[in-house]
């Protein structure tokens, strides 16, 4: 047990189950174990307990205030505790409540079926203090707005740079390519999140110069790698707002030809939600890009409303599954079902299936078992400067044999080191 975990609250209406879980907590070495038989009693315990429990084990079905209502009250009271959801209900119900708590901004360490076992509880509590998420009230979207003039100046002054995140073949462990990711390092603000500046660029008509800045830097890097015998597929994000841009295909071809990078080496990622009902011009643009040899990836698959008919109308080459369906799917049956369906559909349609958000060995193993073709995420490597990629590749080659056996341990640390 982590030494930082000193206090826990068990909220459970069944006396026998409550005694069982409390006993497990004490066996695991937690010094202070509080208990409550329903939500209302739990709130009373929280009012009196000092210091507050660091983790709360929440039953879903309880007389009086149930688990969902209790979680809502914890949010209203701004209780900063990690949660473990425990229930005798079906896994779909447990997964649903876990998702509700996550959406409210809580760290959810696990969703457990009752009776809770010592092993499952220990594994969940070991994650306390590790699965850090932004707390309510300090989310990136709530940061002070950036004036568009600042981003325009950043583009003019070369503050925008590109980092590259490797994409690895799930069967062989070999690197298939990299995704080019825009980064903004401001002299006063420091690193500005893409979640802040990309919507800003889209809102104020700066997405075209931003996209071509990223494209030119990435193609420069790809040309340099090619000259050294390192040929990596390059994935570049294409904003949906550019799909109706006059002459976009012509401008893209001109840039690619200028850097002498083969079109077959470049793939454009288009977010699924932007393709709900693309007009004929947008579909024509994507078809022209595909005819010229570029790859087309439907990005963040599962977060929008695309149908199989939509996939059939646009000549995609890759289906990129959103991270929200990947990380933690080993513990959530519903996510596994959706994940498998997406992978199987990609295979049947002749598309490359790529999973984002692989953060640990459990994610990696599950995706291999489900037949996913390509993986991307922090378990493989963090985004890194182009100059760091050759060195990372040398380290990565030593791990390939372990990857093939599904025994790649410590790879995330190695990727982080290469990125630093």
Coordinates of C-alpha atoms in Angstrom, one line a residue:
X1 CA 0.0 0.0 0.0
X2 CA 1.2 3.5 -0.8
X3 CA 2.4 5.2 2.4
X4 CA 0.6 8.4 1.5
X5 CA -2.8 6.7 1.9
X6 CA -3.7 7.2 5.6
X7 CA -7.5 7.6 5.7
X8 CA -10.4 6.1 3.9
X9 CA -14.3 6.2 4.1
X10 CA -16.3 3.1 3.2
X11 CA -20.0 3.9 2.3
X12 CA -22.0 0.7 2.1
X13 CA -25.6 -0.1 3.2
X14 CA -25.1 -3.8 3.7
X15 CA -23.6 -4.4 7.2
X16 CA -21.8 -7.6 6.2
X17 CA -20.3 -6.0 3.0
X18 CA -19.3 -2.9 5.0
X19 CA -17.6 -5.0 7.7
X20 CA -15.8 -7.0 5.0
X21 CA -14.5 -3.9 3.1
X22 CA -13.5 -2.2 6.3
X23 CA -11.6 -5.3 7.4
X24 CA -9.8 -5.4 4.0
X25 CA -8.8 -1.7 4.4
X26 CA -7.3 -2.4 7.8
X27 CA -5.5 -5.5 6.5
X28 CA -3.9 -3.2 3.8
X29 CA -2.5 -1.0 6.5
X30 CA -4.7 2.0 6.3
X31 CA -4.5 3.7 9.7
X32 CA -7.9 5.5 9.7
X33 CA -10.9 3.7 8.3
X34 CA -14.3 5.5 8.5
X35 CA -17.6 3.9 7.6
X36 CA -21.1 5.0 6.7
X37 CA -24.3 3.1 5.8
X38 CA -25.7 5.6 3.2
X39 CA -24.9 8.9 1.5
X40 CA -26.4 11.1 4.2
X41 CA -24.4 9.5 6.9
X42 CA -21.3 9.7 4.7
X43 CA -21.7 13.5 4.4
X44 CA -22.0 13.7 8.2
X45 CA -18.8 11.8 8.6
X46 CA -17.1 14.1 6.2
X47 CA -18.3 17.1 8.2
X48 CA -16.7 15.8 11.3
X49 CA -13.6 14.0 10.1
X50 CA -10.3 15.8 10.2
X51 CA -8.3 15.3 8.1
X52 CA -10.7 14.3 5.4
X53 CA -10.5 10.8 4.0
X54 CA -8.3 10.7 0.9
X55 CA -10.3 7.9 -0.7
X56 CA -14.0 7.1 -0.5
X57 CA -15.4 3.7 -1.4
X58 CA -18.9 4.3 -2.7
X59 CA -21.7 1.7 -3.1
X60 CA -24.2 2.6 -5.9
X61 CA -27.5 1.2 -4.5
X62 CA -28.3 2.5 -1.0
X63 CA -31.5 3.4 0.8
X64 CA -32.0 7.1 1.1
X65 CA -29.2 8.9 -0.7
X66 CA -27.7 6.6 -3.3
X67 CA -24.2 6.5 -4.6
X68 CA -24.8 8.8 -7.6
X69 CA -26.5 11.4 -5.5
X70 CA -23.6 11.2 -3.0
X71 CA -21.1 11.8 -5.8
X72 CA -23.1 14.8 -6.9
X73 CA -23.0 16.1 -3.3
X74 CA -19.3 15.6 -3.1
X75 CA -18.8 17.7 -6.2
X76 CA -21.0 20.5 -4.8
X77 CA -19.1 20.5 -1.6
X78 CA -15.8 20.4 -3.6
X79 CA -14.6 17.3 -1.7
X80 CA -11.1 16.5 -3.0
X81 CA -11.0 12.7 -2.6
X82 CA -10.4 9.8 -4.9
X83 CA -13.2 7.4 -5.5
X84 CA -13.7 3.6 -5.7
X85 CA -17.1 2.6 -7.1
X86 CA -18.2 -0.8 -5.7
X87 CA -21.5 -2.5 -6.5
X88 CA -23.3 -5.8 -6.8
X89 CA -25.0 -4.5 -10.0
X90 CA -24.1 -5.4 -13.5
X91 CA -20.8 -4.1 -15.0
X92 CA -22.6 -1.8 -17.4
X93 CA -24.1 0.1 -14.4
X94 CA -20.7 0.2 -12.6
X95 CA -19.1 1.6 -15.8
X96 CA -21.9 4.2 -16.1
X97 CA -21.3 5.5 -12.6
X98 CA -17.6 5.5 -13.1
X99 CA -18.1 7.7 -16.2
X100 CA -20.4 10.0 -14.4
X101 CA -17.8 10.6 -11.6
X102 CA -15.0 11.1 -14.2
X103 CA -17.1 13.7 -16.0
X104 CA -17.6 15.5 -12.7
X105 CA -13.8 15.8 -12.4
X106 CA -13.1 13.0 -9.8
X107 CA -10.2 10.6 -9.8
X108 CA -11.8 7.2 -10.0
X109 CA -9.4 4.5 -9.0
X110 CA -11.6 1.6 -10.0
X111 CA -15.1 0.2 -10.5
X112 CA -15.3 -3.0 -8.5
X113 CA -17.9 -5.8 -8.4
X114 CA -18.9 -7.0 -5.0
X115 CA -17.9 -8.8 -3.0
X116 CA -14.7 -6.8 -3.1
X117 CA -11.6 -8.9 -3.0
X118 CA -8.4 -8.0 -1.2
X119 CA -6.4 -8.1 -4.5
X120 CA -8.8 -5.9 -6.4
X121 CA -9.0 -3.3 -3.6
X122 CA -5.2 -3.3 -3.1
X123 CA -4.7 -2.8 -6.9
X124 CA -7.2 0.1 -6.9
X125 CA -5.8 1.9 -3.9
X126 CA -2.2 1.5 -5.2
X127 CA -3.3 4.0 -7.9
X128 CA -4.1 6.7 -5.3
X129 CA -1.9 9.7 -6.0
X130 CA -0.8 8.3 -9.4
X131 CA -3.9 8.9 -11.6
X132 CA -3.8 12.6 -11.3
X133 CA -6.4 14.6 -13.2
X134 CA -7.0 18.4 -13.3
X135 CA -9.2 19.3 -10.3
X136 CA -12.4 21.1 -10.8
X137 CA -11.9 24.8 -11.2
X138 CA -8.5 24.6 -12.7
X139 CA -9.3 23.0 -16.1
X140 CA -7.4 24.1 -19.1
X141 CA -10.6 25.5 -20.7
X142 CA -11.0 27.8 -17.7
X143 CA -7.6 29.5 -18.2
X144 CA -7.5 33.2 -19.1
X145 CA -8.4 33.8 -22.8
X146 CA -5.5 34.4 -25.2
X147 CA -6.0 37.4 -27.6
X148 CA -5.8 36.3 -31.2
X149 CA -3.1 38.9 -31.9
X150 CA -0.8 36.9 -29.6
X151 CA -1.2 33.8 -31.6
X152 CA -0.8 35.8 -34.9
X153 CA 2.5 37.2 -33.5
X154 CA 3.6 33.7 -32.4
X155 CA 3.1 32.4 -36.0
X156 CA 5.1 35.4 -37.4
X157 CA 7.9 35.0 -34.8
X158 CA 8.4 31.3 -35.1
X159 CA 7.1 30.4 -31.6
X160 CA 5.1 27.4 -33.0
X161 CA 7.1 24.2 -33.2
X162 CA 6.4 20.6 -33.9
X163 CA 6.8 17.5 -31.8
X164 CA 6.5 13.9 -33.0
X165 CA 4.8 11.0 -31.3
X166 CA 5.7 7.5 -32.6
X167 CA 3.1 5.0 -33.9
X168 CA 4.1 1.4 -33.4
X169 CA 3.1 -1.8 -35.2
X170 CA 1.3 -3.9 -32.5
X171 CA 2.4 -7.2 -33.9
X172 CA 6.1 -6.6 -34.5
X173 CA 6.8 -3.6 -32.2
X174 CA 8.4 -1.8 -35.2
X175 CA 7.8 1.9 -35.6
X176 CA 5.4 2.6 -38.4
X177 CA 5.5 6.4 -38.4
X178 CA 5.0 9.6 -36.3
X179 CA 2.2 12.1 -35.7
X180 CA 3.2 15.7 -36.0
X181 CA 1.8 17.8 -33.1
X182 CA 1.7 21.5 -32.9
X183 CA 3.3 23.1 -29.8
X184 CA 3.5 26.7 -28.7
X185 CA 6.2 27.9 -26.3
X186 CA 5.5 31.5 -25.4
X187 CA 8.3 33.6 -23.9
X188 CA 6.1 34.7 -20.9
X189 CA 3.3 32.1 -20.7
X190 CA 5.5 29.2 -21.3
X191 CA 4.0 26.1 -22.9
X192 CA 0.5 26.9 -24.1
X193 CA -1.8 23.9 -24.5
X194 CA -3.1 23.0 -28.0
X195 CA -6.5 22.8 -26.4
X196 CA -6.3 26.6 -26.0
X197 CA -4.6 27.8 -29.2
X198 CA -6.1 25.5 -31.8
X199 CA -9.7 26.5 -31.2
X200 CA -8.4 30.1 -31.1
X201 CA -6.9 29.6 -34.5
X202 CA -10.1 28.2 -35.9
X203 CA -12.2 31.0 -34.4
X204 CA -10.1 33.9 -35.8
X205 CA -9.1 32.6 -39.2
X206 CA -5.6 31.6 -38.3
X207 CA -6.0 27.8 -38.8
X208 CA -4.7 27.9 -42.4
X209 CA -1.3 29.6 -41.5
X210 CA -1.0 27.4 -38.4
X211 CA -1.6 24.2 -40.4
X212 CA 0.9 25.1 -43.1
X213 CA 3.4 26.2 -40.4
X214 CA 3.2 22.7 -38.9
X215 CA 3.2 21.0 -42.3
X216 CA 6.3 22.8 -43.5
X217 CA 8.2 22.1 -40.3
X218 CA 7.1 18.4 -40.4
X219 CA 8.0 18.0 -44.1
X220 CA 11.4 19.6 -43.4
X221 CA 12.0 17.1 -40.7
X222 CA 10.7 14.2 -42.9
X223 CA 13.0 15.2 -45.7
X224 CA 16.0 15.3 -43.3
X225 CA 15.1 11.8 -42.0
X226 CA 14.7 10.5 -45.5
X227 CA 18.2 11.8 -46.5
X228 CA 19.6 9.8 -43.6
X229 CA 17.8 6.6 -44.6
X230 CA 15.1 7.0 -41.9
X231 CA 11.7 6.8 -43.7
X232 CA 8.8 7.3 -41.4
X233 CA 5.1 7.9 -42.3
X234 CA 4.1 11.4 -41.3
X235 CA 0.6 12.1 -39.9
X236 CA -0.7 15.7 -40.0
X237 CA -3.9 16.9 -38.5
X238 CA -6.3 18.7 -40.9
X239 CA -8.9 21.0 -39.3
X240 CA -12.4 20.5 -40.6
X241 CA -12.6 24.3 -41.2
X242 CA -10.0 23.8 -44.0
X243 CA -12.0 21.2 -45.9
X244 CA -13.9 24.0 -47.8
X245 CA -10.8 26.1 -48.3
X246 CA -10.4 27.1 -52.0
X247 CA -7.4 25.5 -53.6
X248 CA -6.4 23.5 -50.5
X249 CA -5.4 20.4 -52.4
X250 CA -3.3 22.5 -54.8
X251 CA -1.6 24.3 -51.9
X252 CA -0.8 21.0 -50.1
X253 CA 0.6 19.4 -53.2
X254 CA 2.8 22.5 -53.8
X255 CA 4.3 22.3 -50.3
X256 CA 4.9 18.5 -50.4
X257 CA 6.6 18.8 -53.8
X258 CA 8.8 21.6 -52.5
X259 CA 10.2 19.4 -49.8
X260 CA 10.5 16.3 -52.2
X261 CA 8.6 14.1 -49.8
X262 CA 6.6 11.3 -51.5
X263 CA 2.8 11.7 -51.0
X264 CA 2.6 8.1 -49.9
X265 CA 4.6 9.0 -46.9
X266 CA 2.1 11.6 -45.7
X267 CA -1.3 11.0 -44.1
X268 CA -3.9 13.6 -43.0
X269 CA -6.0 13.0 -39.9
X270 CA -9.5 14.4 -40.0
X271 CA -11.6 14.4 -36.8
X272 CA -14.7 12.2 -37.0
X273 CA -17.1 14.8 -35.6
X274 CA -16.3 17.1 -38.5
X275 CA -17.6 14.5 -41.0
X276 CA -21.2 14.2 -39.8
X277 CA -22.5 15.6 -43.1
X278 CA -19.6 16.9 -45.2
X279 CA -20.5 18.8 -48.3
X280 CA -19.6 17.6 -51.8
X281 CA -16.7 20.0 -52.0
X282 CA -15.1 18.6 -48.8
X283 CA -15.6 15.0 -50.0
X284 CA -14.2 15.9 -53.3
X285 CA -11.1 17.4 -51.7
X286 CA -10.5 14.3 -49.6
X287 CA -11.0 12.1 -52.7
X288 CA -8.4 14.2 -54.6
X289 CA -5.9 13.9 -51.8
X290 CA -6.3 10.2 -51.7
X291 CA -6.0 10.0 -55.5
X292 CA -2.7 11.8 -55.2
X293 CA -1.4 9.1 -52.9
X294 CA -1.9 10.7 -49.4
X295 CA -3.3 8.6 -46.6
X296 CA -6.5 9.7 -44.9
X297 CA -7.3 8.9 -41.3
X298 CA -10.6 9.3 -39.5
X299 CA -9.3 10.6 -36.1
X300 CA -10.9 10.3 -32.7
X301 CA -13.3 7.6 -33.9
X302 CA -16.2 7.0 -31.6
X303 CA -16.5 10.6 -30.3
X304 CA -18.7 11.8 -33.2
X305 CA -21.7 10.5 -35.1
X306 CA -20.2 8.9 -38.2
X307 CA -21.9 5.9 -39.6
X308 CA -20.6 3.0 -41.7
X309 CA -22.2 4.7 -44.7
X310 CA -20.1 7.8 -44.0
X311 CA -17.0 5.7 -43.9
X312 CA -17.9 4.1 -47.2
X313 CA -18.4 7.6 -48.8
X314 CA -14.9 8.8 -48.1
X315 CA -11.8 6.8 -49.1
X316 CA -10.1 6.5 -45.7
X317 CA -7.1 4.4 -45.2
X318 CA -6.9 4.4 -41.4
X319 CA -9.4 4.4 -38.5
X320 CA -8.0 6.0 -35.4
X321 CA -9.8 5.0 -32.2
X322 CA -10.2 7.7 -29.6
X323 CA -8.2 7.4 -26.3
X324 CA -11.5 7.4 -24.3
X325 CA -12.2 3.9 -25.6
X326 CA -8.6 2.6 -25.1
X327 CA -7.1 3.4 -21.7
X328 CA -8.7 1.4 -19.0
X329 CA -10.8 -0.8 -21.3
X330 CA -9.4 -3.9 -19.7
X331 CA -11.5 -3.0 -16.6
X332 CA -14.7 -1.9 -18.4
X333 CA -16.7 -4.4 -20.4
X334 CA -18.6 -1.9 -22.4
X335 CA -15.4 -0.2 -23.6
X336 CA -14.0 -3.5 -24.6
X337 CA -17.0 -4.3 -26.7
X338 CA -16.9 -0.9 -28.5
X339 CA -13.1 -1.3 -29.0
X340 CA -13.4 -4.7 -30.5
X341 CA -16.2 -3.6 -32.8
X342 CA -14.2 -0.7 -34.1
X343 CA -11.1 -2.9 -34.7
X344 CA -13.2 -5.6 -36.4
X345 CA -14.9 -3.1 -38.6
X346 CA -11.6 -1.5 -39.7
X347 CA -10.3 -5.0 -40.6
X348 CA -13.4 -5.8 -42.6
X349 CA -13.2 -2.5 -44.5
X350 CA -9.5 -2.9 -45.2
X351 CA -8.5 0.1 -43.0
X352 CA -5.5 0.3 -40.6
X353 CA -6.8 0.3 -37.0
X354 CA -4.8 2.6 -34.8
X355 CA -5.4 3.1 -31.1
X356 CA -4.6 6.3 -29.3
X357 CA -4.0 6.6 -25.5
X358 CA -2.1 3.4 -24.7
X359 CA -0.8 4.3 -21.3
X360 CA 0.2 1.0 -19.7
X361 CA 1.0 -2.6 -20.4
X362 CA -2.6 -3.7 -19.7
X363 CA -3.8 -1.4 -22.6
X364 CA -1.0 -2.7 -24.8
X365 CA -1.8 -6.4 -24.1
X366 CA -5.6 -6.0 -24.6
X367 CA -5.2 -4.2 -28.0
X368 CA -2.8 -6.9 -29.2
X369 CA -5.4 -9.6 -28.2
X370 CA -8.2 -7.7 -30.0
X371 CA -6.1 -7.5 -33.2
X372 CA -5.4 -3.8 -33.3
X373 CA -2.7 -3.0 -35.9
X374 CA -1.0 0.2 -34.7
X375 CA -0.6 1.8 -31.3
X376 CA 0.2 5.2 -30.0
X377 CA 0.4 6.6 -26.5
X378 CA 2.6 7.4 -23.5
X379 CA 3.4 3.7 -22.9
X380 CA 5.2 3.7 -26.2
X381 CA 6.6 7.3 -26.1
X382 CA 5.7 10.8 -25.3
X383 CA 5.8 13.4 -28.1
X384 CA 9.4 14.5 -28.7
X385 CA 11.5 16.9 -30.8
X386 CA 12.4 15.7 -34.2
X387 CA 16.1 15.7 -33.2
X388 CA 15.3 13.2 -30.4
X389 CA 13.6 10.6 -32.7
X390 CA 16.7 8.8 -34.0
X391 CA 18.1 8.4 -30.5
X392 CA 14.7 7.1 -29.2
X393 CA 14.6 4.6 -32.1
X394 CA 17.9 3.2 -31.1
X395 CA 16.6 2.6 -27.6
X396 CA 13.3 1.3 -28.9
X397 CA 15.0 -1.4 -31.0
X398 CA 16.3 -3.0 -27.8
X399 CA 12.7 -3.4 -26.6
X400 CA 11.2 -4.8 -29.8
X401 CA 11.8 -8.5 -28.8
X402 CA 10.0 -7.8 -25.5
X403 CA 7.2 -6.1 -27.4
X404 CA 6.7 -9.1 -29.6
X405 CA 6.2 -11.3 -26.5
X406 CA 4.0 -8.7 -24.9
X407 CA 6.5 -8.2 -22.1
X408 CA 7.6 -4.6 -22.7
X409 CA 8.2 -3.2 -19.3
X410 CA 9.7 0.2 -18.5
X411 CA 9.1 1.4 -22.1
X412 CA 7.2 4.5 -20.9
X413 CA 10.2 5.6 -18.8
X414 CA 12.5 5.1 -21.8
X415 CA 10.2 7.1 -24.0
X416 CA 10.0 9.9 -21.5
X417 CA 13.8 10.0 -21.3
X418 CA 14.1 10.3 -25.1
X419 CA 11.6 13.1 -25.1
X420 CA 13.5 15.1 -22.5

